[in-house]
Tab-separated table of C-alpha atoms and ligand atoms in Angstrom:
chain	number	residue	atom	x	y	z
A	1	UNK	CA	3.988	-1.278	12.536
A	2	UNK	CA	7.615	-1.707	11.466
A	3	UNK	CA	8.775	-4.876	9.805
A	4	UNK	CA	12.243	-6.147	10.586
A	5	UNK	CA	13.099	-7.723	7.292
A	6	UNK	CA	12.656	-5.968	3.979
A	7	UNK	CA	12.820	-9.265	2.126
A	8	UNK	CA	10.091	-11.040	4.016
A	9	UNK	CA	7.765	-8.053	3.971
A	10	UNK	CA	8.300	-7.706	0.240
A	11	UNK	CA	7.475	-11.335	-0.315
A	12	UNK	CA	4.471	-11.236	1.974
A	13	UNK	CA	3.075	-8.123	0.303
A	14	UNK	CA	3.461	-9.429	-3.201
A	15	UNK	CA	2.070	-12.833	-2.342
A	16	UNK	CA	-0.856	-11.481	-0.391
A	17	UNK	CA	-1.657	-9.179	-3.273
A	18	UNK	CA	-1.247	-11.813	-5.976
A	19	UNK	CA	-3.235	-14.318	-3.972
A	20	UNK	CA	-5.956	-11.755	-3.525
A	21	UNK	CA	-6.059	-11.192	-7.263
A	22	UNK	CA	-6.126	-14.935	-7.920
A	23	UNK	CA	-8.958	-15.115	-5.490
A	24	UNK	CA	-10.853	-12.414	-7.268
A	25	UNK	CA	-10.276	-14.169	-10.554
A	26	UNK	CA	-11.965	-17.204	-9.077
A	27	UNK	CA	-14.865	-15.010	-8.126
A	28	UNK	CA	-14.526	-15.865	-4.453
A	29	UNK	CA	-14.174	-12.258	-3.369
A	30	UNK	CA	-16.851	-10.956	-5.670
A	31	UNK	CA	-18.893	-8.898	-3.280
A	32	UNK	CA	-22.445	-7.730	-3.474
A	33	UNK	CA	-21.857	-4.086	-4.275
A	34	UNK	CA	-21.663	-2.629	-7.747
A	35	UNK	CA	-18.338	-1.113	-6.791
A	36	UNK	CA	-16.745	-4.446	-6.014
A	37	UNK	CA	-18.167	-6.004	-9.141
A	38	UNK	CA	-16.757	-3.230	-11.270
A	39	UNK	CA	-13.332	-3.518	-9.688
A	40	UNK	CA	-13.474	-7.214	-10.281
A	41	UNK	CA	-14.174	-6.735	-13.985
A	42	UNK	CA	-11.569	-4.029	-14.425
A	43	UNK	CA	-8.787	-5.764	-12.561
A	44	UNK	CA	-9.195	-9.263	-13.882
A	45	UNK	CA	-7.673	-9.252	-17.323
A	46	UNK	CA	-7.443	-12.653	-19.004
A	47	UNK	CA	-4.175	-14.424	-18.111
A	48	UNK	CA	-1.407	-13.800	-20.638
A	49	UNK	CA	-0.980	-17.515	-21.504
A	50	UNK	CA	-4.544	-17.639	-22.806
A	51	UNK	CA	-4.067	-14.785	-25.228
A	52	UNK	CA	-0.664	-15.579	-26.767
A	53	UNK	CA	-1.161	-13.080	-29.564
A	54	UNK	CA	-1.603	-10.276	-27.061
A	55	UNK	CA	1.291	-11.129	-24.778
A	56	UNK	CA	3.751	-8.802	-26.533
A	57	UNK	CA	1.235	-5.979	-26.370
A	58	UNK	CA	0.801	-6.691	-22.674
A	59	UNK	CA	4.555	-6.395	-22.082
A	60	UNK	CA	4.765	-3.163	-24.094
A	61	UNK	CA	1.872	-1.758	-22.099
A	62	UNK	CA	3.633	-2.560	-18.846
A	63	UNK	CA	6.838	-0.896	-20.000
A	64	UNK	CA	5.084	2.233	-21.128
A	65	UNK	CA	3.115	2.279	-17.871
A	66	UNK	CA	6.444	2.318	-16.016
A	67	UNK	CA	7.909	5.082	-18.180
A	68	UNK	CA	4.719	7.133	-17.728
A	69	UNK	CA	5.167	6.817	-13.974
A	70	UNK	CA	1.883	4.869	-13.770
A	71	UNK	CA	3.574	2.005	-11.963
A	72	UNK	CA	6.827	1.134	-10.209
A	73	UNK	CA	8.572	-2.131	-9.485
A	74	UNK	CA	9.438	-0.991	-5.945
A	75	UNK	CA	8.099	-3.265	-3.218
A	76	UNK	CA	4.521	-2.490	-2.272
A	77	UNK	CA	3.900	-1.310	1.274
A	78	UNK	CA	1.787	-3.909	3.080
A	79	UNK	CA	-1.964	-3.389	3.189
A	80	UNK	CA	-1.686	-3.546	6.997
A	81	UNK	CA	0.646	-0.529	7.051
A	82	UNK	CA	-1.309	1.386	4.388
A	83	UNK	CA	-4.495	0.997	6.424
A	84	UNK	CA	-3.094	1.455	9.944
A	85	UNK	CA	-0.674	4.357	9.565
A	86	UNK	CA	-2.728	7.272	8.295
A	87	UNK	CA	-3.058	11.010	8.367
A	88	UNK	CA	-6.746	11.888	8.434
A	89	UNK	CA	-7.234	14.621	11.017
A	90	UNK	CA	-11.036	14.536	10.684
A	91	UNK	CA	-10.892	11.264	12.642
A	92	UNK	CA	-7.722	11.416	14.706
A	93	UNK	CA	-4.319	13.062	14.844
A	94	UNK	CA	-2.859	9.732	15.968
A	95	UNK	CA	-1.694	7.931	12.845
A	96	UNK	CA	-2.263	4.532	14.403
A	97	UNK	CA	-5.678	5.579	15.717
A	98	UNK	CA	-7.308	6.673	12.450
A	99	UNK	CA	-8.365	3.182	11.373
A	100	UNK	CA	-10.389	2.582	14.528
A	101	UNK	CA	-11.798	6.111	14.653
A	102	UNK	CA	-12.896	5.882	11.004
A	103	UNK	CA	-14.292	2.340	11.146
A	104	UNK	CA	-17.966	2.400	10.267
A	105	UNK	CA	-17.764	5.733	8.425
A	106	UNK	CA	-20.795	5.593	6.121
A	107	UNK	CA	-19.938	6.508	2.521
A	108	UNK	CA	-23.196	5.567	0.853
A	109	UNK	CA	-24.834	7.575	-0.506
A	110	UNK	CA	-22.046	9.902	-1.607
A	111	UNK	CA	-22.037	12.770	-4.042
A	112	UNK	CA	-19.306	14.941	-5.523
A	113	UNK	CA	-20.450	18.263	-6.949
A	114	UNK	CA	-18.296	19.684	-9.727
A	115	UNK	CA	-18.876	23.304	-10.661
A	116	UNK	CA	-17.522	26.815	-10.806
A	117	UNK	CA	-16.016	28.011	-14.093
A	118	UNK	CA	-17.405	25.166	-16.214
A	119	UNK	CA	-19.986	24.916	-18.984
A	120	UNK	CA	-21.695	21.842	-17.581
A	121	UNK	CA	-21.731	21.826	-13.771
A	122	UNK	CA	-23.076	18.600	-12.315
A	123	UNK	CA	-23.149	16.321	-9.341
A	124	UNK	CA	-21.749	12.814	-9.646
A	125	UNK	CA	-23.067	10.018	-7.465
A	126	UNK	CA	-20.492	7.466	-6.362
A	127	UNK	CA	-22.015	4.923	-8.781
A	128	UNK	CA	-21.347	7.334	-11.654
A	129	UNK	CA	-17.753	7.866	-10.543
A	130	UNK	CA	-17.192	4.116	-10.511
A	131	UNK	CA	-18.262	3.982	-14.155
A	132	UNK	CA	-15.134	5.832	-15.259
A	133	UNK	CA	-12.649	3.277	-16.635
A	134	UNK	CA	-10.729	2.296	-13.507
A	135	UNK	CA	-6.990	1.768	-13.779
A	136	UNK	CA	-4.375	0.453	-11.406
A	137	UNK	CA	-1.677	2.950	-10.459
A	138	UNK	CA	1.218	2.006	-8.202
A	139	UNK	CA	2.492	5.297	-6.771
A	140	UNK	CA	4.979	6.379	-4.161
A	141	UNK	CA	3.400	8.611	-1.488
A	142	UNK	CA	5.807	10.915	0.366
A	143	UNK	CA	4.464	12.542	3.517
A	144	UNK	CA	5.935	15.912	4.536
A	145	UNK	CA	6.730	14.180	7.854
A	146	UNK	CA	9.458	12.192	6.059
A	147	UNK	CA	7.836	8.792	5.702
A	148	UNK	CA	6.831	7.185	2.446
A	149	UNK	CA	4.848	4.253	1.120
A	150	UNK	CA	4.226	2.495	-2.196
A	151	UNK	CA	0.493	2.113	-2.753
A	152	UNK	CA	-1.407	0.225	-5.462
A	153	UNK	CA	-4.405	2.481	-6.083
A	154	UNK	CA	-7.362	1.945	-8.308
A	155	UNK	CA	-8.876	5.057	-9.777
A	156	UNK	CA	-9.212	7.187	-12.861
A	157	UNK	CA	-7.555	10.354	-14.159
A	158	UNK	CA	-9.047	13.547	-12.725
A	159	UNK	CA	-8.790	14.861	-16.314
A	160	UNK	CA	-11.551	12.429	-17.366
A	161	UNK	CA	-13.918	13.927	-14.799
A	162	UNK	CA	-12.984	17.522	-15.662
A	163	UNK	CA	-13.572	16.839	-19.365
A	164	UNK	CA	-17.213	15.999	-18.576
A	165	UNK	CA	-17.902	19.409	-17.020
A	166	UNK	CA	-15.974	21.413	-19.649
A	167	UNK	CA	-13.870	24.012	-17.797
A	168	UNK	CA	-14.221	27.491	-19.345
A	169	UNK	CA	-11.223	29.492	-20.562
A	170	UNK	CA	-11.282	31.485	-17.289
A	171	UNK	CA	-10.655	28.383	-15.161
A	172	UNK	CA	-7.021	28.300	-14.000
A	173	UNK	CA	-7.159	26.372	-10.722
A	174	UNK	CA	-9.146	23.532	-9.185
A	175	UNK	CA	-10.322	23.669	-5.557
A	176	UNK	CA	-11.225	20.537	-3.580
A	177	UNK	CA	-13.209	20.115	-0.373
A	178	UNK	CA	-13.581	17.231	2.064
A	179	UNK	CA	-16.956	16.391	3.639
A	180	UNK	CA	-17.861	18.564	6.632
A	181	UNK	CA	-20.037	16.559	9.017
A	182	UNK	CA	-18.823	16.550	12.643
A	183	UNK	CA	-21.331	13.805	13.511
A	184	UNK	CA	-19.563	11.464	11.104
A	185	UNK	CA	-16.068	12.953	11.363
A	186	UNK	CA	-15.748	13.435	15.115
A	187	UNK	CA	-12.481	15.386	15.152
A	188	UNK	CA	-14.198	18.158	13.198
A	189	UNK	CA	-15.704	19.137	16.574
A	190	UNK	CA	-12.205	20.230	17.596
A	191	UNK	CA	-10.245	23.199	16.318
A	192	UNK	CA	-7.176	21.187	15.347
A	193	UNK	CA	-7.588	22.402	11.722
A	194	UNK	CA	-9.909	24.832	9.909
A	195	UNK	CA	-12.722	22.646	8.552
A	196	UNK	CA	-13.523	21.510	6.008
A	197	UNK	CA	-10.101	20.399	4.781
A	198	UNK	CA	-9.466	22.147	1.461
A	199	UNK	CA	-6.838	21.685	-1.224
A	200	UNK	CA	-6.048	22.992	-4.670
A	201	UNK	CA	-4.116	22.417	-7.861
A	202	UNK	CA	-3.280	24.539	-10.860
A	203	UNK	CA	-5.442	23.404	-13.798
A	204	UNK	CA	-2.485	21.920	-15.707
A	205	UNK	CA	-1.495	19.905	-12.606
A	206	UNK	CA	-5.071	18.717	-12.246
A	207	UNK	CA	-5.165	17.669	-15.913
A	208	UNK	CA	-1.824	15.811	-15.734
A	209	UNK	CA	-2.263	12.067	-16.445
A	210	UNK	CA	-0.581	11.140	-13.126
A	211	UNK	CA	-3.285	12.970	-11.144
A	212	UNK	CA	-6.071	10.578	-10.229
A	213	UNK	CA	-9.184	10.251	-8.154
A	214	UNK	CA	-8.728	6.982	-6.271
A	215	UNK	CA	-11.636	4.766	-5.294
A	216	UNK	CA	-9.706	1.694	-4.200
A	217	UNK	CA	-6.404	0.198	-3.116
A	218	UNK	CA	-4.977	-3.303	-3.359
A	219	UNK	CA	-7.893	-4.123	-5.653
A	220	UNK	CA	-10.431	-3.479	-2.909
A	221	UNK	CA	-12.819	-0.658	-2.174
A	222	UNK	CA	-11.018	2.264	-0.499
A	223	UNK	CA	-11.081	1.846	3.304
A	224	UNK	CA	-12.455	4.810	5.322
A	225	UNK	CA	-9.041	5.639	6.818
A	226	UNK	CA	-7.551	6.110	3.335
A	227	UNK	CA	-10.192	8.586	2.206
A	228	UNK	CA	-13.280	6.598	1.212
A	229	UNK	CA	-15.097	6.674	-1.006
A	230	UNK	CA	-13.042	8.935	-3.285
A	231	UNK	CA	-9.813	10.876	-2.719
A	232	UNK	CA	-7.298	12.751	-4.793
A	233	UNK	CA	-3.815	11.308	-5.399
A	234	UNK	CA	-1.036	13.576	-6.738
A	235	UNK	CA	2.119	11.459	-6.473
A	236	UNK	CA	4.771	14.179	-7.051
A	237	UNK	CA	3.487	16.364	-4.196
A	238	UNK	CA	3.650	15.954	-0.427
A	239	UNK	CA	0.897	13.654	0.844
A	240	UNK	CA	-1.257	16.429	2.298
A	241	UNK	CA	-2.188	17.602	-1.214
A	242	UNK	CA	-3.934	14.240	-1.738
A	243	UNK	CA	-7.196	15.298	-0.091
A	244	UNK	CA	-9.499	12.559	1.203
A	245	UNK	CA	-13.261	11.964	1.115
A	246	UNK	CA	-13.907	14.670	-1.478
A	247	UNK	CA	-17.427	16.113	-1.871
A	248	UNK	CA	-16.798	19.269	-3.876
A	249	UNK	CA	-14.601	20.252	-6.812
A	250	UNK	CA	-14.685	23.844	-8.046
A	251	UNK	CA	-12.951	25.341	-11.067
A	252	UNK	CA	-11.744	28.833	-10.166
A	253	UNK	CA	-9.724	31.727	-11.609
A	254	UNK	CA	-7.436	32.401	-8.654
A	255	UNK	CA	-5.198	30.236	-6.468
A	256	UNK	CA	-7.527	28.699	-3.865
A	257	UNK	CA	-6.783	28.514	-0.113
A	258	UNK	CA	-5.322	25.223	1.129
A	259	UNK	CA	-5.587	23.804	4.645
A	260	UNK	CA	-1.912	23.425	5.527
A	261	UNK	CA	-1.022	26.778	4.004
A	262	UNK	CA	-3.736	28.410	6.153
A	263	UNK	CA	-2.385	26.532	9.179
A	264	UNK	CA	1.304	27.418	8.706
A	265	UNK	CA	2.046	29.522	5.594
A	266	UNK	CA	5.792	29.657	6.268
A	267	UNK	CA	5.932	25.853	6.354
A	268	UNK	CA	3.507	24.829	3.588
A	269	UNK	CA	3.124	26.585	0.250
A	270	UNK	CA	0.543	26.081	-2.463
A	271	UNK	CA	2.734	23.951	-4.716
A	272	UNK	CA	4.095	21.499	-2.138
A	273	UNK	CA	6.143	19.644	-4.707
A	274	UNK	CA	8.364	17.041	-3.101
A	275	UNK	CA	11.780	18.705	-3.091
A	276	UNK	CA	14.821	17.406	-1.206
A	277	UNK	CA	16.578	20.773	-1.749
A	278	UNK	CA	13.966	22.876	0.032
A	279	UNK	CA	13.939	22.170	3.763
A	280	UNK	CA	10.868	22.384	5.903
A	281	UNK	CA	11.658	25.200	8.407
A	282	UNK	CA	11.880	22.588	11.159
A	283	UNK	CA	13.567	19.695	9.349
A	284	UNK	CA	15.461	18.665	6.217
A	285	UNK	CA	13.521	16.960	3.431
A	286	UNK	CA	16.583	15.205	2.010
A	287	UNK	CA	15.729	11.764	3.337
A	288	UNK	CA	12.712	9.626	4.065
A	289	UNK	CA	11.814	6.427	5.835
A	290	UNK	CA	9.936	3.824	3.803
A	291	UNK	CA	7.235	2.402	6.063
A	292	UNK	CA	7.798	-1.320	6.564
A	293	UNK	CA	11.569	-1.130	6.170
A	294	UNK	CA	13.870	-1.433	9.151
A	295	UNK	CA	13.312	1.385	11.647
A	296	UNK	CA	16.737	2.986	11.239
A	297	UNK	CA	16.940	2.752	7.451
A	298	UNK	CA	16.371	5.771	5.250
A	299	UNK	CA	16.584	6.593	1.588
A	300	UNK	CA	17.206	9.753	-0.406
A	301	UNK	CA	14.120	11.754	-1.265
A	302	UNK	CA	13.891	12.431	-4.990
A	303	UNK	CA	12.919	15.700	-6.685
A	304	UNK	CA	9.187	15.555	-7.486
A	305	UNK	CA	9.153	12.268	-5.545
A	306	UNK	CA	10.856	10.573	-8.516
A	307	UNK	CA	8.328	11.852	-11.089
A	308	UNK	CA	10.544	14.660	-12.490
A	309	UNK	CA	10.602	13.144	-15.959
A	310	UNK	CA	6.824	13.339	-16.107
A	311	UNK	CA	6.139	16.664	-14.365
A	312	UNK	CA	9.218	18.940	-14.299
A	313	UNK	CA	8.047	20.749	-17.445
A	314	UNK	CA	5.029	22.075	-15.541
A	315	UNK	CA	7.358	24.235	-13.437
A	316	UNK	CA	9.766	25.542	-16.054
A	317	UNK	CA	10.819	29.094	-15.277
A	318	UNK	CA	9.573	28.915	-11.688
A	319	UNK	CA	11.847	29.369	-8.694
A	320	UNK	CA	11.034	26.219	-6.717
A	321	UNK	CA	12.594	27.715	-3.577
A	322	UNK	CA	10.130	30.593	-3.596
A	323	UNK	CA	7.163	28.635	-4.919
A	324	UNK	CA	7.438	25.811	-2.415
B	1	LIG	N1	-9.300	15.379	4.350
B	1	LIG	C1	-8.028	15.054	4.630
B	1	LIG	N2	-7.229	14.636	3.651
B	1	LIG	C2	-5.939	14.300	3.904
B	1	LIG	C3	-5.410	14.410	5.232
B	1	LIG	C4	-6.293	14.845	6.257
B	1	LIG	O1	-5.933	14.954	7.431
B	1	LIG	N3	-7.590	15.140	5.924
B	1	LIG	N4	-4.083	14.099	5.460
B	1	LIG	C5	-3.166	14.195	4.300
B	1	LIG	C6	-1.810	13.690	4.581
B	1	LIG	S1	-0.805	14.656	5.555
B	1	LIG	C7	-1.325	12.552	3.996
B	1	LIG	S2	0.293	12.099	4.183
B	1	LIG	C8	-2.224	11.659	3.213
B	1	LIG	C9	-2.175	10.255	3.818
B	1	LIG	O2	-2.912	9.353	3.043
B	1	LIG	P1	-2.991	7.828	3.521
B	1	LIG	O3	-3.433	7.824	4.947
B	1	LIG	O4	-3.984	7.161	2.605
B	1	LIG	O5	-1.605	7.257	3.376
B	1	LIG	O6	-3.585	12.111	3.200
B	1	LIG	C10	-3.744	13.508	3.076
B	1	LIG	N5	-5.146	13.839	2.889
B	2	LIG	MO1	1.358	13.931	5.173
């Protein structure tokens, strides 16, 4: 799993990724599914040289994307690591065993029901979700276990989905639920967690432009082990908030229960913002290991996982030590 040289892994990642995109441009990877075709269209912008007039706009867009936190120039974690080092307890508690346990997980058909305190409750089929304008977002993911990755997601802002159902003025939180189907998610036959896995956000966190529903990574359809076919990604919070394989979204008035808070309330709060100054009861959160970098290297963990500029205002006046 670990790579010995940062340099070579960086180069390999970037080249693999760029090659893959070149490939897609040539149409060679154009698959048969609507999902793949849509990703292909969304991700393959005309090359800059061919639209000279637009090249300045393209640069400006990239810069604003970086300042919005929508992308980062940090080295991408390799697709091998992203897809073979996973937390997805429905399949396995062994990070290196999730990929095999989840292989063959059937995600078609798939529906996400969105309801609760909304004017227009409705159920979205996967095909409908893939019609939202997909964007690429390169986010850091910081697991509470002190490892991190840099992942190029494709997805769309959760806010776009919520706008369609029109939350009422009573809605203050959003609750999320993973599929419960022990036949398809074999570890749900064990009591390792309370099933289904549930998560929640305050409505303003859910509406924040950094919060996305991801349907792909590295320009490909989301692999089962990463939460296919649709999962939440909230980059300034510990990884467990980014709930996988979502089937239900409910707008509610009160703070909803969350799986890790149910499991160990003294260790995991509702907010779960990445915070190097608030230790986990059993370990410090000051440092992290970037997967793919040399085994003994570590880096400082940043407040809000480095997204403070974008999200700190959401927590003004809150005591982040109490509301962990
Ligand atoms: N349904 C569900 N979602 C989940 C988990 C899980 O076990 N079940 N694990 C969480 C944790 S702890 C992390 S760190 C991230 C990992 O996402 P990744 O495997 O795509 O990197 O998924 C989160 N979402
Ligand atoms: Mo995690």
